[in-house]
Tab-separated table of C-alpha atoms and ligand atoms in Angstrom:
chain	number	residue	atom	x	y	z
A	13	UNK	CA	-25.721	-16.861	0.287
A	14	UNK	CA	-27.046	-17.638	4.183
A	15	UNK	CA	-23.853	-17.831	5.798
A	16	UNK	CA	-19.924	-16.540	4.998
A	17	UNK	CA	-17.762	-17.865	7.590
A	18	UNK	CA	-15.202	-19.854	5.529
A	19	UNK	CA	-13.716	-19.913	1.473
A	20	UNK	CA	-16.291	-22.606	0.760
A	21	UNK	CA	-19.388	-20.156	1.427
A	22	UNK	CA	-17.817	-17.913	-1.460
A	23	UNK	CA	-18.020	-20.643	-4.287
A	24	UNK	CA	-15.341	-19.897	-7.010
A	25	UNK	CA	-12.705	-17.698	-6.298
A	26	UNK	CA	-12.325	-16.355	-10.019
A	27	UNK	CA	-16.358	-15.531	-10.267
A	28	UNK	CA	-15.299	-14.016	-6.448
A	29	UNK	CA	-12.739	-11.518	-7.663
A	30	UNK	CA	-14.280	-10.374	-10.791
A	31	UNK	CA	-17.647	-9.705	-8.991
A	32	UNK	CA	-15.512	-7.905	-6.017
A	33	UNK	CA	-13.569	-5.907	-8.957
A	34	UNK	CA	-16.492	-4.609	-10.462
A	35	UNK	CA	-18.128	-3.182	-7.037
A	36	UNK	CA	-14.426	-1.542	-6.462
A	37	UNK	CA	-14.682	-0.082	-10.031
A	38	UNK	CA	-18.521	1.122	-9.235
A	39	UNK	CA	-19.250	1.112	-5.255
A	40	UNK	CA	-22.674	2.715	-5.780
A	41	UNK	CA	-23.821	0.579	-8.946
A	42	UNK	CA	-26.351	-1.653	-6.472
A	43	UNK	CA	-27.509	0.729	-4.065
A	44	UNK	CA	-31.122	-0.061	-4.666
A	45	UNK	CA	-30.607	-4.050	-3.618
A	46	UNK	CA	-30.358	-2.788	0.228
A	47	UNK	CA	-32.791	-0.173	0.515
A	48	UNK	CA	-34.919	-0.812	3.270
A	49	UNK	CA	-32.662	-3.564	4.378
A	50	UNK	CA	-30.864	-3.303	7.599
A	51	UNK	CA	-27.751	-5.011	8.985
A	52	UNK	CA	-26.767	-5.501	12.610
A	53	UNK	CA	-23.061	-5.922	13.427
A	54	UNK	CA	-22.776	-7.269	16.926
A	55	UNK	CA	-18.620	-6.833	18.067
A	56	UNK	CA	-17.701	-9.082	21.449
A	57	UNK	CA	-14.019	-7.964	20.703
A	58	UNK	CA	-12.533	-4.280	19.170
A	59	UNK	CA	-11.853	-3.288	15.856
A	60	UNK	CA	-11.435	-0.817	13.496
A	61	UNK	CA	-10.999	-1.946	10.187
A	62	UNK	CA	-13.536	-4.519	10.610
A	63	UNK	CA	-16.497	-2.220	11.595
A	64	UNK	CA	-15.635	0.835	9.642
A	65	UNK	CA	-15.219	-1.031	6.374
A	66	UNK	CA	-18.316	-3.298	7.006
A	67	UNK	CA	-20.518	-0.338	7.727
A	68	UNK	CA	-19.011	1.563	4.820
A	69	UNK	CA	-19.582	-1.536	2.555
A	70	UNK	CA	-23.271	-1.649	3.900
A	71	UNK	CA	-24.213	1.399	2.859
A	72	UNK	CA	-22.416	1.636	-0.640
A	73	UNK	CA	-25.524	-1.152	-0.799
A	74	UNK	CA	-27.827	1.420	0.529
A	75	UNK	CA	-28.324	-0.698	3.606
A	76	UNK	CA	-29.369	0.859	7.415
A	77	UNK	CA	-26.480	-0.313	9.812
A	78	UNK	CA	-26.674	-0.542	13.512
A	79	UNK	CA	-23.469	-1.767	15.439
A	80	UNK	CA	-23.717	-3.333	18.913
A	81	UNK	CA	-20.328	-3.500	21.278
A	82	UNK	CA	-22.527	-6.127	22.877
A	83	UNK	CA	-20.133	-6.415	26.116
A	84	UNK	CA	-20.304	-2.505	26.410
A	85	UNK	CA	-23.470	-1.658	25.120
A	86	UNK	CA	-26.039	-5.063	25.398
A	87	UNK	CA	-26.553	-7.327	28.462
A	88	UNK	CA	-23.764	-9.911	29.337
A	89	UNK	CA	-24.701	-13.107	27.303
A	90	UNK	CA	-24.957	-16.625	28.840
A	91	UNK	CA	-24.081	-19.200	26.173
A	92	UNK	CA	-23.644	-22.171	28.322
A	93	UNK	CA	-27.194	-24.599	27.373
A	94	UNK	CA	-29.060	-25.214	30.621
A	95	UNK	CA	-27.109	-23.523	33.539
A	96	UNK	CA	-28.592	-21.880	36.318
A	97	UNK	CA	-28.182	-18.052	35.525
A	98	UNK	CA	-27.039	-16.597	39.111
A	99	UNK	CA	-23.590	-15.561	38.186
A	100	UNK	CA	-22.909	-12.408	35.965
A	101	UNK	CA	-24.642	-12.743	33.041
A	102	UNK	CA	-28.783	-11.823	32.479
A	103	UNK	CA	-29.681	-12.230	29.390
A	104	UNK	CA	-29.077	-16.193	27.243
A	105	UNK	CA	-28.076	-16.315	23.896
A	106	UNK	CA	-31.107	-18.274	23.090
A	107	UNK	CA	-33.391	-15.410	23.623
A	108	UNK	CA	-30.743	-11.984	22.742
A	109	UNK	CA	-30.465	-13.774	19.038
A	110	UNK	CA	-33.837	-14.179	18.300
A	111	UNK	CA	-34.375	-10.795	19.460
A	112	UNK	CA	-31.675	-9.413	16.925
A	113	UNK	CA	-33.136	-10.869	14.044
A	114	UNK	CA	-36.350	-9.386	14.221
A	115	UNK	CA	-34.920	-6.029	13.535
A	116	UNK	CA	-32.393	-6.305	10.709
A	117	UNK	CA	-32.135	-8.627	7.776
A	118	UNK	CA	-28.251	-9.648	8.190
A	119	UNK	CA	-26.374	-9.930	10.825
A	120	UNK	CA	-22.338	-9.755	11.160
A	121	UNK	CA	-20.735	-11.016	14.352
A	122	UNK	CA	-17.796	-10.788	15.511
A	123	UNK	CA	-16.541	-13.445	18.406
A	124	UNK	CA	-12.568	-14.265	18.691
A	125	UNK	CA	-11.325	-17.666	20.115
A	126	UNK	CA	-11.158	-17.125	24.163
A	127	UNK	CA	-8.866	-19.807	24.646
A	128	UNK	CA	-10.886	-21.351	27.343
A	129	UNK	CA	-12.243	-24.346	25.408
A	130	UNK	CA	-10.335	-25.822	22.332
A	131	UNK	CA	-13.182	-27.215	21.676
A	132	UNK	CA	-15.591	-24.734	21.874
A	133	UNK	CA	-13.258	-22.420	19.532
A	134	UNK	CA	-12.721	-24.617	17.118
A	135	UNK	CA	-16.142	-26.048	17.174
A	136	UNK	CA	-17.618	-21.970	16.072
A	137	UNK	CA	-19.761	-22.479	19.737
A	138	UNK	CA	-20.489	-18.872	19.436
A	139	UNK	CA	-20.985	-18.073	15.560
A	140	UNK	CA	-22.466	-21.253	15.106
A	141	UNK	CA	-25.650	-19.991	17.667
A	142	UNK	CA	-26.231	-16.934	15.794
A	143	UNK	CA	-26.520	-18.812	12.357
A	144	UNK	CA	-29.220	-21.453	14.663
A	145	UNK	CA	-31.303	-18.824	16.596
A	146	UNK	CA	-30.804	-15.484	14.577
A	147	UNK	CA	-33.171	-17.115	11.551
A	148	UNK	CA	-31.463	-14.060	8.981
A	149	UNK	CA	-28.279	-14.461	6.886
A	150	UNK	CA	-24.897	-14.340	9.638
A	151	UNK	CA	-21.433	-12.948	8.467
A	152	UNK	CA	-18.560	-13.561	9.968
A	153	UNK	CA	-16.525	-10.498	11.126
A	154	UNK	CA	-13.789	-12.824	12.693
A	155	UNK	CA	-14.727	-15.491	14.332
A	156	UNK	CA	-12.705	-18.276	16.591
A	157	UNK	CA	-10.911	-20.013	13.561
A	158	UNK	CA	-11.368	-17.786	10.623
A	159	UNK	CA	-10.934	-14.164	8.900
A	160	UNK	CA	-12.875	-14.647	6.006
A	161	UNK	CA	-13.722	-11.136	5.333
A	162	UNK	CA	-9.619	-10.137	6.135
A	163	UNK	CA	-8.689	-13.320	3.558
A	164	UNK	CA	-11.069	-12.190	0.711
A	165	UNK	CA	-9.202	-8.904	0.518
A	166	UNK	CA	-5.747	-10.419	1.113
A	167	UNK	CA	-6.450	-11.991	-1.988
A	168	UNK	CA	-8.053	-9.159	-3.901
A	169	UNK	CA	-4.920	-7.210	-3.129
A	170	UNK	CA	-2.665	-9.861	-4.179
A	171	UNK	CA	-4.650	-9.715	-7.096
A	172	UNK	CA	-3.815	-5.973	-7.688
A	173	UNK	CA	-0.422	-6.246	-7.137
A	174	UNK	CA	0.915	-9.166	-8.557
A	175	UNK	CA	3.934	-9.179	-11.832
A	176	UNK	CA	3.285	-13.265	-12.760
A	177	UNK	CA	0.761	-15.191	-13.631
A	178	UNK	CA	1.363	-17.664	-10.064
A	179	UNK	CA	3.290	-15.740	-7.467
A	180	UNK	CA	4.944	-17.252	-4.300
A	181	UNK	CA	3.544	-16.143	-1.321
A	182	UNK	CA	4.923	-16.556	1.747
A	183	UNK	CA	2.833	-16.603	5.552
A	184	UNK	CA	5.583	-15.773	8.391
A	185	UNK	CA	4.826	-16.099	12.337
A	186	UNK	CA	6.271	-13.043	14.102
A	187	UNK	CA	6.809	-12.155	17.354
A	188	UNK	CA	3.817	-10.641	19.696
A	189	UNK	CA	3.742	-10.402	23.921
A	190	UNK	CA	0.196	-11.501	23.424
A	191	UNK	CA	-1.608	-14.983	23.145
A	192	UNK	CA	-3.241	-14.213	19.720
A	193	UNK	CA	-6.045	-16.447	17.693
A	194	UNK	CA	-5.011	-18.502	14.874
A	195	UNK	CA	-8.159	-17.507	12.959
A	196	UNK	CA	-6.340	-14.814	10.436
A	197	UNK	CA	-3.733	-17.120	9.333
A	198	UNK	CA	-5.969	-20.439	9.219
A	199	UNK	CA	-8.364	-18.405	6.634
A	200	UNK	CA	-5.303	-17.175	4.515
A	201	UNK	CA	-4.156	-20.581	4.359
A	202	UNK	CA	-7.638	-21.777	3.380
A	203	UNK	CA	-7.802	-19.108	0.981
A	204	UNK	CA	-4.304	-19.291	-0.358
A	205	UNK	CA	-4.934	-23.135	-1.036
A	206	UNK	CA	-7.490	-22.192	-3.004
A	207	UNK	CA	-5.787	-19.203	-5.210
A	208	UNK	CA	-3.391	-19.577	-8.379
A	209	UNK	CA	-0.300	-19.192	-5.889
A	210	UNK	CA	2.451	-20.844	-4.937
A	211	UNK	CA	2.040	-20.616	-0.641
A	212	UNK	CA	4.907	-21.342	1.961
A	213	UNK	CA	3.917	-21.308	5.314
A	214	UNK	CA	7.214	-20.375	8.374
A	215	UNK	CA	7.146	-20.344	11.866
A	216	UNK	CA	9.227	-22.025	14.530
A	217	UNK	CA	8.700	-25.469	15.600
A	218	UNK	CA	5.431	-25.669	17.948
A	219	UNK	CA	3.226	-22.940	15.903
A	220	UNK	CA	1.849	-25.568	13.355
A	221	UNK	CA	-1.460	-24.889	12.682
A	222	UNK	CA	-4.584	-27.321	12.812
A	223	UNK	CA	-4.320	-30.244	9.567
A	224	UNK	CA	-7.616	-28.855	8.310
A	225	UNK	CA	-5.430	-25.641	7.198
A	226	UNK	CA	-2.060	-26.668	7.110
A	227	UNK	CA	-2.258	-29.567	5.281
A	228	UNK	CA	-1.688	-28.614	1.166
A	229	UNK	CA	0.681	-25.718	2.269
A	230	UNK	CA	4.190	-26.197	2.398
A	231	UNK	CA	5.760	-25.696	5.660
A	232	UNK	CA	9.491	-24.593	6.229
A	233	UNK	CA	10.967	-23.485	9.434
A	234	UNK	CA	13.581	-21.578	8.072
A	235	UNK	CA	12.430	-18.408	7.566
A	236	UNK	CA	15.251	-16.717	5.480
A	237	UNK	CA	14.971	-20.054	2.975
A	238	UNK	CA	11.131	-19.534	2.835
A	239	UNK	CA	11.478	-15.852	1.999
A	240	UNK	CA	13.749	-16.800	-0.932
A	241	UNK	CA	12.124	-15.291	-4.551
A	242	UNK	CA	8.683	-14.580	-2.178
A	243	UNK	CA	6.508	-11.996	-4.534
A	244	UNK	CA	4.650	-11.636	-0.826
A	245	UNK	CA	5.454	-11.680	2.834
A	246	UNK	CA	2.419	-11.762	4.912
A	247	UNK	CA	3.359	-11.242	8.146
A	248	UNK	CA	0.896	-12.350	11.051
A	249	UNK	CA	1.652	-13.858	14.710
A	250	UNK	CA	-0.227	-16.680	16.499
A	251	UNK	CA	-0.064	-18.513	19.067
A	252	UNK	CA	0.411	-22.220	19.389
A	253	UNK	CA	-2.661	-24.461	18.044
A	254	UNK	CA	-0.995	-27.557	19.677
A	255	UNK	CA	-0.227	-26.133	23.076
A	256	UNK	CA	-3.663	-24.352	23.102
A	257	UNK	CA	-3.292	-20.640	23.092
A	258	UNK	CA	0.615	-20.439	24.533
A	259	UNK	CA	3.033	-18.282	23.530
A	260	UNK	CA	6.047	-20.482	22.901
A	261	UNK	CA	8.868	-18.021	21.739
A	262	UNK	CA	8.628	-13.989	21.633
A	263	UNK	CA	12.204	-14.664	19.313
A	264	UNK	CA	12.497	-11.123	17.985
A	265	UNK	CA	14.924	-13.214	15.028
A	266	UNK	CA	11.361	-13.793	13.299
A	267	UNK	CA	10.505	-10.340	12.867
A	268	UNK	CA	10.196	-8.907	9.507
A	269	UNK	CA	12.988	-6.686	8.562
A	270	UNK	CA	14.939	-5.360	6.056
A	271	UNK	CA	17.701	-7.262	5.635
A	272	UNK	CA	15.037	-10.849	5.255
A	273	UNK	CA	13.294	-9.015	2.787
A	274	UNK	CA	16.409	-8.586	0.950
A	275	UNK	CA	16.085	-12.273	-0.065
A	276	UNK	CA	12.767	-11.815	-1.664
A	277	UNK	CA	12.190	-11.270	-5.428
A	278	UNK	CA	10.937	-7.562	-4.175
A	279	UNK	CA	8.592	-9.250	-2.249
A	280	UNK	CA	5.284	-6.715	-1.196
A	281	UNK	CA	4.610	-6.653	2.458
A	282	UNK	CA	1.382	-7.482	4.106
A	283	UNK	CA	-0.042	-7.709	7.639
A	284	UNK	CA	-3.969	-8.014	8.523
A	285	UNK	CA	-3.258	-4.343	11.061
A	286	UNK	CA	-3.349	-3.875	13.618
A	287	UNK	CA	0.476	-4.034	13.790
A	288	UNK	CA	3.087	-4.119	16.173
A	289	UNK	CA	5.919	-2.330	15.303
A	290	UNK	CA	9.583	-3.883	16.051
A	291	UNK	CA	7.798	-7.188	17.006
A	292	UNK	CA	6.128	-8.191	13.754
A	293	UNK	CA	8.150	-5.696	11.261
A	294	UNK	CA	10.438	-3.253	11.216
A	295	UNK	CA	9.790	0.399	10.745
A	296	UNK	CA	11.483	0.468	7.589
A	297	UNK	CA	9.955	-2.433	6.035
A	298	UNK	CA	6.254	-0.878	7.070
A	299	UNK	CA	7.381	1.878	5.707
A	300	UNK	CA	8.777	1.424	2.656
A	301	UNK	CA	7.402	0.998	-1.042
A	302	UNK	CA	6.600	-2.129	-0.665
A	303	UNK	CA	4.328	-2.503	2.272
A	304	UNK	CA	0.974	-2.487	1.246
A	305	UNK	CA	-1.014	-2.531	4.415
A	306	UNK	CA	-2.819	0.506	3.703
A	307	UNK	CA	-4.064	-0.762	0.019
A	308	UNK	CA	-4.864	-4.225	1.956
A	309	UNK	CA	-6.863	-2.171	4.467
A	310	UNK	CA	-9.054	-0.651	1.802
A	311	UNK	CA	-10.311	-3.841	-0.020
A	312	UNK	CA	-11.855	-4.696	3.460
A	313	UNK	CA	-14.642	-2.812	2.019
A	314	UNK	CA	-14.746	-4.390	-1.218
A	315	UNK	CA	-14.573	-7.754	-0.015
A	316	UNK	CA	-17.595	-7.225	2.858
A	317	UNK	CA	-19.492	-5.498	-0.095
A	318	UNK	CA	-18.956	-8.117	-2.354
A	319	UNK	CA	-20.214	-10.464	0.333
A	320	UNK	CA	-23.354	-8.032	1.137
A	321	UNK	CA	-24.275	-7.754	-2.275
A	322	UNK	CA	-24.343	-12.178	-2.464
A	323	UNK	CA	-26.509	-11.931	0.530
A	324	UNK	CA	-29.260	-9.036	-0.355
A	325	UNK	CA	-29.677	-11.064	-3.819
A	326	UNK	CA	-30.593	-13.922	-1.883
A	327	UNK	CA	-33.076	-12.610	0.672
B	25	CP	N1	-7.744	-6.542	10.329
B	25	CP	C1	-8.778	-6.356	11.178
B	25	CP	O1	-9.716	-7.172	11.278
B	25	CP	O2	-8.721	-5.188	11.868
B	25	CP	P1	-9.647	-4.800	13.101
B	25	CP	O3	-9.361	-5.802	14.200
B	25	CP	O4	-9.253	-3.409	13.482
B	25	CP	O5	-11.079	-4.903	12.679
């Protein structure tokens, strides 16, 4: 594997989860595949989850890690092809890739949508440089349009937790005061396209997400009929894909409480973290039996492991 950015990169999705449940059942089994080897993970944008479960999932591999806040730590980076560079940023792209690839064997990146350029996001402008100039393997740690890390444990944790064979599973928009990418909830619909469940997609008229990851899904804008017999509520906000980047509605109606889950068939609750509380979901619902945000959280390190592993056996 050269590149994981999207559910194509991880071929099969059966073959995915048995190879991710044996590293949960054995984290240390293939330790000897990444001594030696050493990842870079280069952040433009915070996290927690994302870097502490890559970097533990790097060195269950035996693996050397180095993490770069690049817009703390590293030189501003010009990405713009043939400018002249007298504004704020010193060092290109063209040249700070390169550079990173001679000392590590894989590099993760992670580079959200700005919102600036439709185009650019949804074109991977960013990403899509590191996989040209970096010349090592590139995983994506979130990039403009996609999660793919965040959607390979969303399904290994669906996995876990489902009581049928083909479980509905639900994707709800909830409120947020922020203009947020789209990128979680276009790679759960990618990935939920691809998985043995039966996925419903609700949000309020004007959130519809780009065809590429819509399209297959079924969409309802009712939310109380789309939670009806849900095994799953995955809460997640966005903001409009249409109206690039606006927040449209704040209409705390869509938030995830008790009384809506009430209509499921005991439907689990999931959200990506981090969460807003009495925006996205209730206090009770995140706190009750059901929520399994926590569990969700964990498989972030099998899934980036699982992904590792791939990548060492093909260097
Ligand atoms: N879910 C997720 O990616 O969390 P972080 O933004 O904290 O990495």
């Amino acid at each position: 594997m050269k590149r994981y950015l999207q559910v194509d990169d991880i071929g099969d999705l059966k073959q995915a989860l048995k190879d991710a449940f044996e590293i949960k059942q054995n984290p240390y089994a293939f330790k000897q595949l990444g001594e030696n080897k050493t990842i870079i993970l280069v952040f433009f944008n915070s996290s927690l989850r994302t870097r502490l479960s890559t970097q533990k999932a790097a060195m269950n591999m035996g693996m050397n890690v180095m993490v770069l806040d690049i817009n703390k730590d590293g030189w501003k980076l010009e990405s713009e092809m043939g400018v002249v560079m007298d504004g704020d940023k010193p060092e290109h792209i063209k040249e700070a890739v390169p550079v990173i690839g001679q000392y590590c064997d894989m590099i993760g990146v992670r580079s959200f949508a700005t919102f600036e350029s439709k185009d650019d996001d949804y074109s991977e402008k960013v990403i899509n440089q590191f996989i040209q100039y970096s010349g090592v393997p590139v995983i994506s740690l979130e990039s403009a349009t996609r999660h793919p890390l965040q959607a390979f444990a969303d399904l290994i944790t669906i996995e876990e937790h489902k009581q049928k064979e083909r479980p509905k599973v639900v994707l709800t928009w909830a409120p947020h005061p922020r203009a947020l990418p789209q990128a979680v909830a276009n790679s759960f619909a990618e990935w939920m396209k691809k998985a043995e469940v039966d996925f419903v997609i609700t949000h309020p008229k004007g959130y519809e997400l780009a065809n590429e990851f819509a399209e297959g899904a079924s969409i309802e804008y009712d939310q109380r009929k789309a939670f009806k017999d849900a095994d799953f509520i995955y809460a997640k906000n966005w903001s409009s894909f249409n109206n690039y980047g606006k927040v449209l509605s704040q209409d705390k109606d869509w938030t995830v409480d008790e009384e809506k889950m009430a209509l499921t068939n005991g439907a689990k609750f999931m959200h990506c973290l981090p969460v807003r509380r009495n925006m996205i979901v209730s206090d009770g619902v995140i706190e009750s039996k059901n929520s399994i945000v926590v569990q969700q959280a964990a498989n972030r390190v099998v899934s980036a492991q699982t992904v590792i592993k791939r990548m060492l056996e093909g260097l």
